[in-house]
Structure formats: C-alpha cells, structure tokens
CSV table of C-alpha atoms and ligand atoms in Angstrom, one decimal:
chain,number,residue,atom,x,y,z
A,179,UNK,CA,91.2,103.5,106.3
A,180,UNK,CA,87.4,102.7,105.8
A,181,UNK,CA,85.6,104.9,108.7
A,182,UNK,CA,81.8,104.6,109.8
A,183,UNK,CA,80.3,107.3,111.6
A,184,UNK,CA,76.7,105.5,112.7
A,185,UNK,CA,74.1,105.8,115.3
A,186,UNK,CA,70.6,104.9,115.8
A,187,UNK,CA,68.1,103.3,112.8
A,188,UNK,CA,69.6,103.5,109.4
A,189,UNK,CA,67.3,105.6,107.4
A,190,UNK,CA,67.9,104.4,104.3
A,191,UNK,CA,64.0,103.3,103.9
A,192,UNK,CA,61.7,105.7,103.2
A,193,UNK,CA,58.2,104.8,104.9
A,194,UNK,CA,57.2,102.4,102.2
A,195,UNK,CA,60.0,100.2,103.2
A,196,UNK,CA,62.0,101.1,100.1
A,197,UNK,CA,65.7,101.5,99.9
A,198,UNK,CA,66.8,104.9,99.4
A,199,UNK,CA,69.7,105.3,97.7
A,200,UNK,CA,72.9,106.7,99.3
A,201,UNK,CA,74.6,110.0,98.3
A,202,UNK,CA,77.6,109.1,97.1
A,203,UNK,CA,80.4,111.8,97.0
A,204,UNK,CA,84.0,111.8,95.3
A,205,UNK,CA,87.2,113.4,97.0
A,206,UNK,CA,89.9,113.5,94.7
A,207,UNK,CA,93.3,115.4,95.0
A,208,UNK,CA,97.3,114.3,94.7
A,209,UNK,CA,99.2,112.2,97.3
A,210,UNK,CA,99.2,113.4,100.7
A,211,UNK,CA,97.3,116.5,99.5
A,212,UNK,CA,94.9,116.1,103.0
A,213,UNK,CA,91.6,114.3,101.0
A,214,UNK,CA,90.9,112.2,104.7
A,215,UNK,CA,91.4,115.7,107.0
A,216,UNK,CA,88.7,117.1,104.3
A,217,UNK,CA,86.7,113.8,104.8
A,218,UNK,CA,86.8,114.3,108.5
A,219,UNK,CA,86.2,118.0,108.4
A,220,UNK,CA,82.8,117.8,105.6
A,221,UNK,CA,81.7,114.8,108.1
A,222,UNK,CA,82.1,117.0,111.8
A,223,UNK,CA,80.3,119.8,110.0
A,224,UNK,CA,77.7,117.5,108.6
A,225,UNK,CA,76.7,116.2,111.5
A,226,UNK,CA,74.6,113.4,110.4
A,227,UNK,CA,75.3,109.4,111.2
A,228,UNK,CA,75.8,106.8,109.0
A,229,UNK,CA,78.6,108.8,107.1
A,230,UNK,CA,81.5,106.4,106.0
A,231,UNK,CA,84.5,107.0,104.2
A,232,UNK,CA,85.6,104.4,101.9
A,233,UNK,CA,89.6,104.8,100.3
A,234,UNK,CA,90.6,103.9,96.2
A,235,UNK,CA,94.0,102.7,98.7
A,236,UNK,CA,91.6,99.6,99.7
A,237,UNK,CA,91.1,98.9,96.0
A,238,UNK,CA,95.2,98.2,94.9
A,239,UNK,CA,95.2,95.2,93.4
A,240,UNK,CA,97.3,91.9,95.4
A,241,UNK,CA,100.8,91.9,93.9
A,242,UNK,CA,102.6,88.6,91.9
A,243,UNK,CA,105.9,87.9,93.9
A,244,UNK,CA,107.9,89.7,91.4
A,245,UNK,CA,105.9,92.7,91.3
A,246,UNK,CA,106.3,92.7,95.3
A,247,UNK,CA,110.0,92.7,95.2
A,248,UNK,CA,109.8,95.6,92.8
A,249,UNK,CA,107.7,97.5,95.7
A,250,UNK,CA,110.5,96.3,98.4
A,251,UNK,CA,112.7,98.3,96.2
A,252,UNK,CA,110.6,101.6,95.7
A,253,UNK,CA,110.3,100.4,91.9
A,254,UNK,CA,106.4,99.7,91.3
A,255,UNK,CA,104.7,102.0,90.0
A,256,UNK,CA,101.3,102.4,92.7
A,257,UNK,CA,100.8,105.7,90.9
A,258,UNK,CA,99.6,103.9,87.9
A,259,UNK,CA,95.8,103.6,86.7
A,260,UNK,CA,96.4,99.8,86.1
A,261,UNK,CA,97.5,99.6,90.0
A,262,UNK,CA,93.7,99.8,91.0
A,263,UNK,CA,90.9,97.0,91.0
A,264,UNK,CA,88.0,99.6,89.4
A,265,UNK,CA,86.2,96.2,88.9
A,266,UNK,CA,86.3,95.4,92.0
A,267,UNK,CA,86.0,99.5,93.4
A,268,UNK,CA,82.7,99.8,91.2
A,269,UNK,CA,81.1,97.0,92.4
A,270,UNK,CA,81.8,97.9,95.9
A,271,UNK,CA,80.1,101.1,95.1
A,272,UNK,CA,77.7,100.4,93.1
A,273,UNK,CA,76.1,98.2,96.2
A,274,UNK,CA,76.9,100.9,98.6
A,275,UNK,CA,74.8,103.5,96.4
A,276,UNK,CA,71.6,101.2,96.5
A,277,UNK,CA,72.3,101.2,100.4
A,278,UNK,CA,73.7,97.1,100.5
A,279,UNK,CA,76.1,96.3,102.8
A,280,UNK,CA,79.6,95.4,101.6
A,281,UNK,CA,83.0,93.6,102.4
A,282,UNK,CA,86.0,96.4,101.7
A,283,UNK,CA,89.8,94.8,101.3
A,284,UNK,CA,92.0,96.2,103.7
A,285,UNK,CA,95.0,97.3,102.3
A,286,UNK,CA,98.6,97.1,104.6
A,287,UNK,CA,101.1,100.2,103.2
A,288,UNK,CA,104.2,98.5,105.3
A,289,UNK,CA,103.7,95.2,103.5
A,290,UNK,CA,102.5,96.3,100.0
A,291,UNK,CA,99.3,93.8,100.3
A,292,UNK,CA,95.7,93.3,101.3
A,293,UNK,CA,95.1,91.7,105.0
A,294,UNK,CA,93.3,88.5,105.2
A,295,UNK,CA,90.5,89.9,106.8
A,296,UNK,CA,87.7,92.3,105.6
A,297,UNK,CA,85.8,95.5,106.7
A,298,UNK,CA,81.9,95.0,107.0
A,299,UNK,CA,80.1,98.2,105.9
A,300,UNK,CA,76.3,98.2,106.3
A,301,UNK,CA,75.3,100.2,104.3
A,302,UNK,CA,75.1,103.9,104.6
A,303,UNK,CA,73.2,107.4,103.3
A,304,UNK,CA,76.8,109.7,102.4
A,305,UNK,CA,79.6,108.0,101.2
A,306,UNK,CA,82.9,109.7,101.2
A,307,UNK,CA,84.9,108.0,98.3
A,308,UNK,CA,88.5,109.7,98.9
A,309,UNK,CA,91.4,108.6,96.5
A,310,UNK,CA,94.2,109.7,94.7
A,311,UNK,CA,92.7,108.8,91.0
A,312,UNK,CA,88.8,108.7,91.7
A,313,UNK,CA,87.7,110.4,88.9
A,314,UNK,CA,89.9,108.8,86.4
A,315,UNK,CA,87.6,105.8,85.6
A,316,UNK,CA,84.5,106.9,83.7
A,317,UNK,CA,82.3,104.1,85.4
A,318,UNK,CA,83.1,105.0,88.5
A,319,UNK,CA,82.8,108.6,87.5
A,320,UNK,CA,79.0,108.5,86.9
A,321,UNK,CA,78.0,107.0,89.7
A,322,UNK,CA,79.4,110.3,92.1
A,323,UNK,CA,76.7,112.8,93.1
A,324,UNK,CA,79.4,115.4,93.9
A,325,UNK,CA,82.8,115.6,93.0
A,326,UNK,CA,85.4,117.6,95.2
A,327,UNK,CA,88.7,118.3,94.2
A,328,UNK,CA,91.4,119.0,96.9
A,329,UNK,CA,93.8,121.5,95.3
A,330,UNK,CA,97.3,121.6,97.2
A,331,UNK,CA,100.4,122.5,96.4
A,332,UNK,CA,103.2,119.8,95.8
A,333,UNK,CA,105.9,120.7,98.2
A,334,UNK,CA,103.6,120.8,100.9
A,335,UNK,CA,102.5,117.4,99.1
A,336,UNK,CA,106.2,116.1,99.3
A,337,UNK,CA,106.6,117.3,102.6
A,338,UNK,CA,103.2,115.6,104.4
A,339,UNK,CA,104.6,112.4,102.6
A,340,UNK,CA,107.8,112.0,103.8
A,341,UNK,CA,107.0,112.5,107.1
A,342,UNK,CA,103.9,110.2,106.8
A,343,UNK,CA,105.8,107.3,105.0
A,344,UNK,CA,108.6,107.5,107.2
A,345,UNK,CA,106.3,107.5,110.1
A,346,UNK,CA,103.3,105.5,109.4
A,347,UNK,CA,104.4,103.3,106.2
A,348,UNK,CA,107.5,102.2,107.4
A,349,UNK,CA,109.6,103.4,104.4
A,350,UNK,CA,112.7,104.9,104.4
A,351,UNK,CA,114.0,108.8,103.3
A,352,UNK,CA,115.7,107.4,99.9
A,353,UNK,CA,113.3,105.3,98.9
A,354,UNK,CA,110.1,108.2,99.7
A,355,UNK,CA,112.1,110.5,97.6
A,356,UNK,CA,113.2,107.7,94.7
A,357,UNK,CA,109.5,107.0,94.1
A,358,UNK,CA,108.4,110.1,94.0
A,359,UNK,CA,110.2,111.1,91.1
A,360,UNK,CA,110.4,108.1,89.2
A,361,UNK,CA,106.2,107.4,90.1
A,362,UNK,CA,104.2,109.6,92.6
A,363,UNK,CA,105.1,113.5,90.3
A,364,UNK,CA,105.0,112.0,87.2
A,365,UNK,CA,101.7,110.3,87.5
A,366,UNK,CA,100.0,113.0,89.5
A,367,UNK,CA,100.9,115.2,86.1
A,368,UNK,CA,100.0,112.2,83.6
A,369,UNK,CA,96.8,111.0,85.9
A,370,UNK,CA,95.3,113.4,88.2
A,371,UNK,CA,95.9,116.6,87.3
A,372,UNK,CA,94.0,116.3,84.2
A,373,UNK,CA,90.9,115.1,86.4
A,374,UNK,CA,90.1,118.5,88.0
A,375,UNK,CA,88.4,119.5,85.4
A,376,UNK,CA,85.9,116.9,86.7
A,377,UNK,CA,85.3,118.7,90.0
A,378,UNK,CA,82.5,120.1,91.1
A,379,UNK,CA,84.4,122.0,93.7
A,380,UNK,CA,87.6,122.6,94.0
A,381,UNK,CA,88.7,122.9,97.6
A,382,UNK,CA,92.6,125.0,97.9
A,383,UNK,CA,93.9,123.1,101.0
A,384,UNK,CA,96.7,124.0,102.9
A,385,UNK,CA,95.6,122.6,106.5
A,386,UNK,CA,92.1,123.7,106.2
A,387,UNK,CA,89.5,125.9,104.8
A,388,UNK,CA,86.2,126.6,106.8
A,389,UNK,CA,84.5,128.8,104.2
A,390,UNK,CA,84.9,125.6,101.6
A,391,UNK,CA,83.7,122.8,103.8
A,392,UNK,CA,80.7,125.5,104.9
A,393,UNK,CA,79.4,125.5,101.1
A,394,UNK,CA,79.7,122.0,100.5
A,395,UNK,CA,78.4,120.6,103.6
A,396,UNK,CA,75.6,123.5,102.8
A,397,UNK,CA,74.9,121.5,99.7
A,398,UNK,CA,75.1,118.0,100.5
A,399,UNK,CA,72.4,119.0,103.1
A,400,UNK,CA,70.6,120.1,100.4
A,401,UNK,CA,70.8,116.9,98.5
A,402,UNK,CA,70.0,115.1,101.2
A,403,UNK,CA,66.5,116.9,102.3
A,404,UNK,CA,65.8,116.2,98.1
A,405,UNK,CA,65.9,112.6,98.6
A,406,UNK,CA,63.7,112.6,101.6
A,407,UNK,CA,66.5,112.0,104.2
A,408,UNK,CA,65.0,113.2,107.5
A,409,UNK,CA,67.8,112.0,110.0
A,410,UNK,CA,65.8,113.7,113.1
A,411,UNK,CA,62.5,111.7,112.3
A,412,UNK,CA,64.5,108.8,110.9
A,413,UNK,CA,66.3,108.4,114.8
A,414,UNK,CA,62.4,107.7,116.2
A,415,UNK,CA,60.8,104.4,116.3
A,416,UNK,CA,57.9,104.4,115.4
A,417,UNK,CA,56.7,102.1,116.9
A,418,UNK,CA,56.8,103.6,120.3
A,419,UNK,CA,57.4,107.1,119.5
A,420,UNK,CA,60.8,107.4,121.4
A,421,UNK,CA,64.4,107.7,120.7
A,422,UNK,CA,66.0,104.7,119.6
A,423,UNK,CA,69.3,104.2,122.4
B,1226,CTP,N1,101.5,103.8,97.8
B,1226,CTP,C1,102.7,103.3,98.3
B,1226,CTP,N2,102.8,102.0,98.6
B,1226,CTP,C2,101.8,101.1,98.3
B,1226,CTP,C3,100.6,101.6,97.8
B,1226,CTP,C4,100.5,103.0,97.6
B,1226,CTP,O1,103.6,104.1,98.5
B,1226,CTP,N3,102.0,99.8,98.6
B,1226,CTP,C5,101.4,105.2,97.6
B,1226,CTP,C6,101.2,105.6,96.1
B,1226,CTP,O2,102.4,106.0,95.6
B,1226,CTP,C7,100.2,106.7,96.1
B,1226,CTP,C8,99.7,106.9,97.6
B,1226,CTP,O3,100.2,105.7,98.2
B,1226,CTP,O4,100.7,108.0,95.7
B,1226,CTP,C9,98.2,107.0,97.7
B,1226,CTP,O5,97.9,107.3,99.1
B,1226,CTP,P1,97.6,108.8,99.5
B,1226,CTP,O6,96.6,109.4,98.6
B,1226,CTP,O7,98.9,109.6,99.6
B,1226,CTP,O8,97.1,108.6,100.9
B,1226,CTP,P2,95.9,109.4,101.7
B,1226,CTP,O9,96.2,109.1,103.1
B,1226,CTP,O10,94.6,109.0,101.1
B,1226,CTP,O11,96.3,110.9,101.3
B,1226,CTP,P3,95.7,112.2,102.0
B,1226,CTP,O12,96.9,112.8,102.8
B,1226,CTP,O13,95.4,113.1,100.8
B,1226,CTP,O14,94.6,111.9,102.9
C-alpha cells in the first residue's frame, strides 16, 4: 500500500543543489480505524506532488514455517511490537527524510508474507507514514515532524475489519473474530492506546472530518514554506523558463 502522488521536477534541491530534507509525518490510530482514508484526504487537500504514503504493514517481518502455520490458523500474534522490522522501517525512513530514494517490501495480507518484488520510491518532500504502532518505537518516533492520531471508536473498528478481511484479505468470519480477541483488542490496549499521548493532533474519525484535515493540511503548508519548499517555482525549469510537461 505504498502510494506516490508525483509530477513535474522534484524539488527537493534548493538552488544550491542541496538536498532538502523531506517532511516526514506520522499517522497512527487502531486497526481499521481509517489512517489511509485520512492519508488520502490530508493529501487531496494538500494539493502538492511528490506526496507518498508509506505503511508500518510493509515492515512485518518474513515468517519461519512454524510461525506461518500459526497465521494459517488466526494464532500469530501481528499485533505484537516484535511483529515489525523497526530496523529495517527506520532505515527506510531515515533515507526518505534526507530525500534518497528507497526499495519498500511489499507485504501480501492473503499469504502472510512479503512479495519477491519491491516498490521503488524516489524520493519525496511529505511522507505519510501510516501504521497501526508508529509511534511506539522511540527511534522512529524522533524522526516524525508531525504526529497525528486517528481516534475511532472500536466497534466501528471491528466492523470496517470484518468486512475488509473478509473482502480483501481473504480470511474468514471465525477466524477475523478469533484474532481479534485473542490479538488485535488486547494489543491495541497494551500497544497503541498508550501512544496518543504522542500526538500532535488527534483526529475523531468516523468516515471523515473536514474541519481536522483543514488545520493540519493548514499546518503542514506552513512547514513546508519554512523549509523553502516553493512547489509553484520548483515545477519551472530554469533553464527555459517554462513548465516542465
Ligand atoms: N494483520 C493480519 N495478518 C497479517 C498481518 C497483519 O491480520 N498477515 C493485521 C494485524 O492484526 C493488524 C492489522 O493487520 O491489526 C494492521 O493493518 P490495519 O492497520 O488494520 O490496516 P490499514 O489498512 O492500514 O488500516 P486503516 O483502515 O486504518 O487504513
């Protein structure tokens, strides 16, 4: 679920040629809570290209065969800090933030595992780092320029999911329930609960809310004219004074 919004030059060099380092925002809430519709939603209203939203989901670690069996049977526990690669996620960012390009892992729900192949990002000037426990590891947690937390409540959690595993994860109405109260409530009240305090913002979400995405788009504008980001000029070559295509 990595998603590149990009047109034009990247203006991530300022007019000396240097790099200029990318705004890097966190979106944290429960499972199923709607942290991509609030990606999407910050990103229409922001208006600005090279945007790309980059998911903690990319970053679950490859299974050993036995561990896989215990997903087949709705019995891992993917709602667990140690499920994550935060090497692996910091890294990723880290390069991101000083405007590199990077490979991300794509991760297959159905299957439990990462595909062979990999997503090329190059490089980018907001990244939207959405995920169910992003601000649980402190590394990771200094490196965010702006941390929104997407407040919803969990039976409208439960509900989204079992319609969405069922639907898009291939999973069936036992097993959706089973690990959500052996993993997915207990976690969310072990793990990510206690993260809020973290926020910046925190964004009640029950489908949308225009007033919240206003303000922080509002603000991330701000940010960005602070760092010199100037996405009308930076669309002109200039070298001939016109439009890029
Ligand atoms: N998960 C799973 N099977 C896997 C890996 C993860 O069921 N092989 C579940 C975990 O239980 C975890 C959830 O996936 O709770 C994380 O994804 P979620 O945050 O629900 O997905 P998003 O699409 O990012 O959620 P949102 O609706 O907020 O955008």
């Amino acid at each position: 679920k990595t998603i590149c919004y990009t047109v034009g030059r990247p203006p991530w060099y300022n007019s000396h040629g240097q790099m200029k380092e990318a705004f890097l925002i966190g979106l944290c809430g429960g499972s199923a809570s709607g942290k991509t519709t609030v990606a999407k939603d910050i990103i229409d209203v922001l208006g600005v290209p090279w945007v790309v939203i980059i998911s903690l989901d990319s970053f679950y670690k490859v299974l050993s065969h036995e561990e896989h069996l215990l997903a087949e049977k709705s019995e891992y526990n993917f709602d667990h800090a140690d499920a994550f690669d935060w090497k692996l996620a910091c890294e990723t960012l880290k390069k991101l933030k000083e405007g590199k390009s990077v490979q991300i892992p794509i991760y297959d729900f159905a299957t439990h595992s990462r595909l062979d192949k990999q997503k090329t990002v190059y490089g980018a000037s907001v990244v939207i780092f959405e995920g169910i426990m992003t601000f649980v590891c402190e590394e990771l947690l200094e490196l965010l320029d702006m941390k929104i937390f997407v407040d919803t409540d969990s039976d409208i959690r439960l509900a989204r999911r079992l319609k969405r595993d069922i639907s898009e994860r291939c999973r069936d109405i036992h097993g959706v329930l089973k690990q959500y109260d052996k993993f997915v409530k207990p976690m969310f009240e072990k793990f990510i609960a206690p993260t809020m305090k973290f926020a910046d913002i925190v964004v009640p979400w029950e489908g949308e809310n225009k007033v919240a995405i206003n303000v922080i788009v509002k603000s991330i504008k701000k940010q960005l004219e602070k760092r010199g980001f100037n996405f009308r000029a930076d669309l002109i070559t200039e070298h001939e004074g016109k439009p890029l295509p």
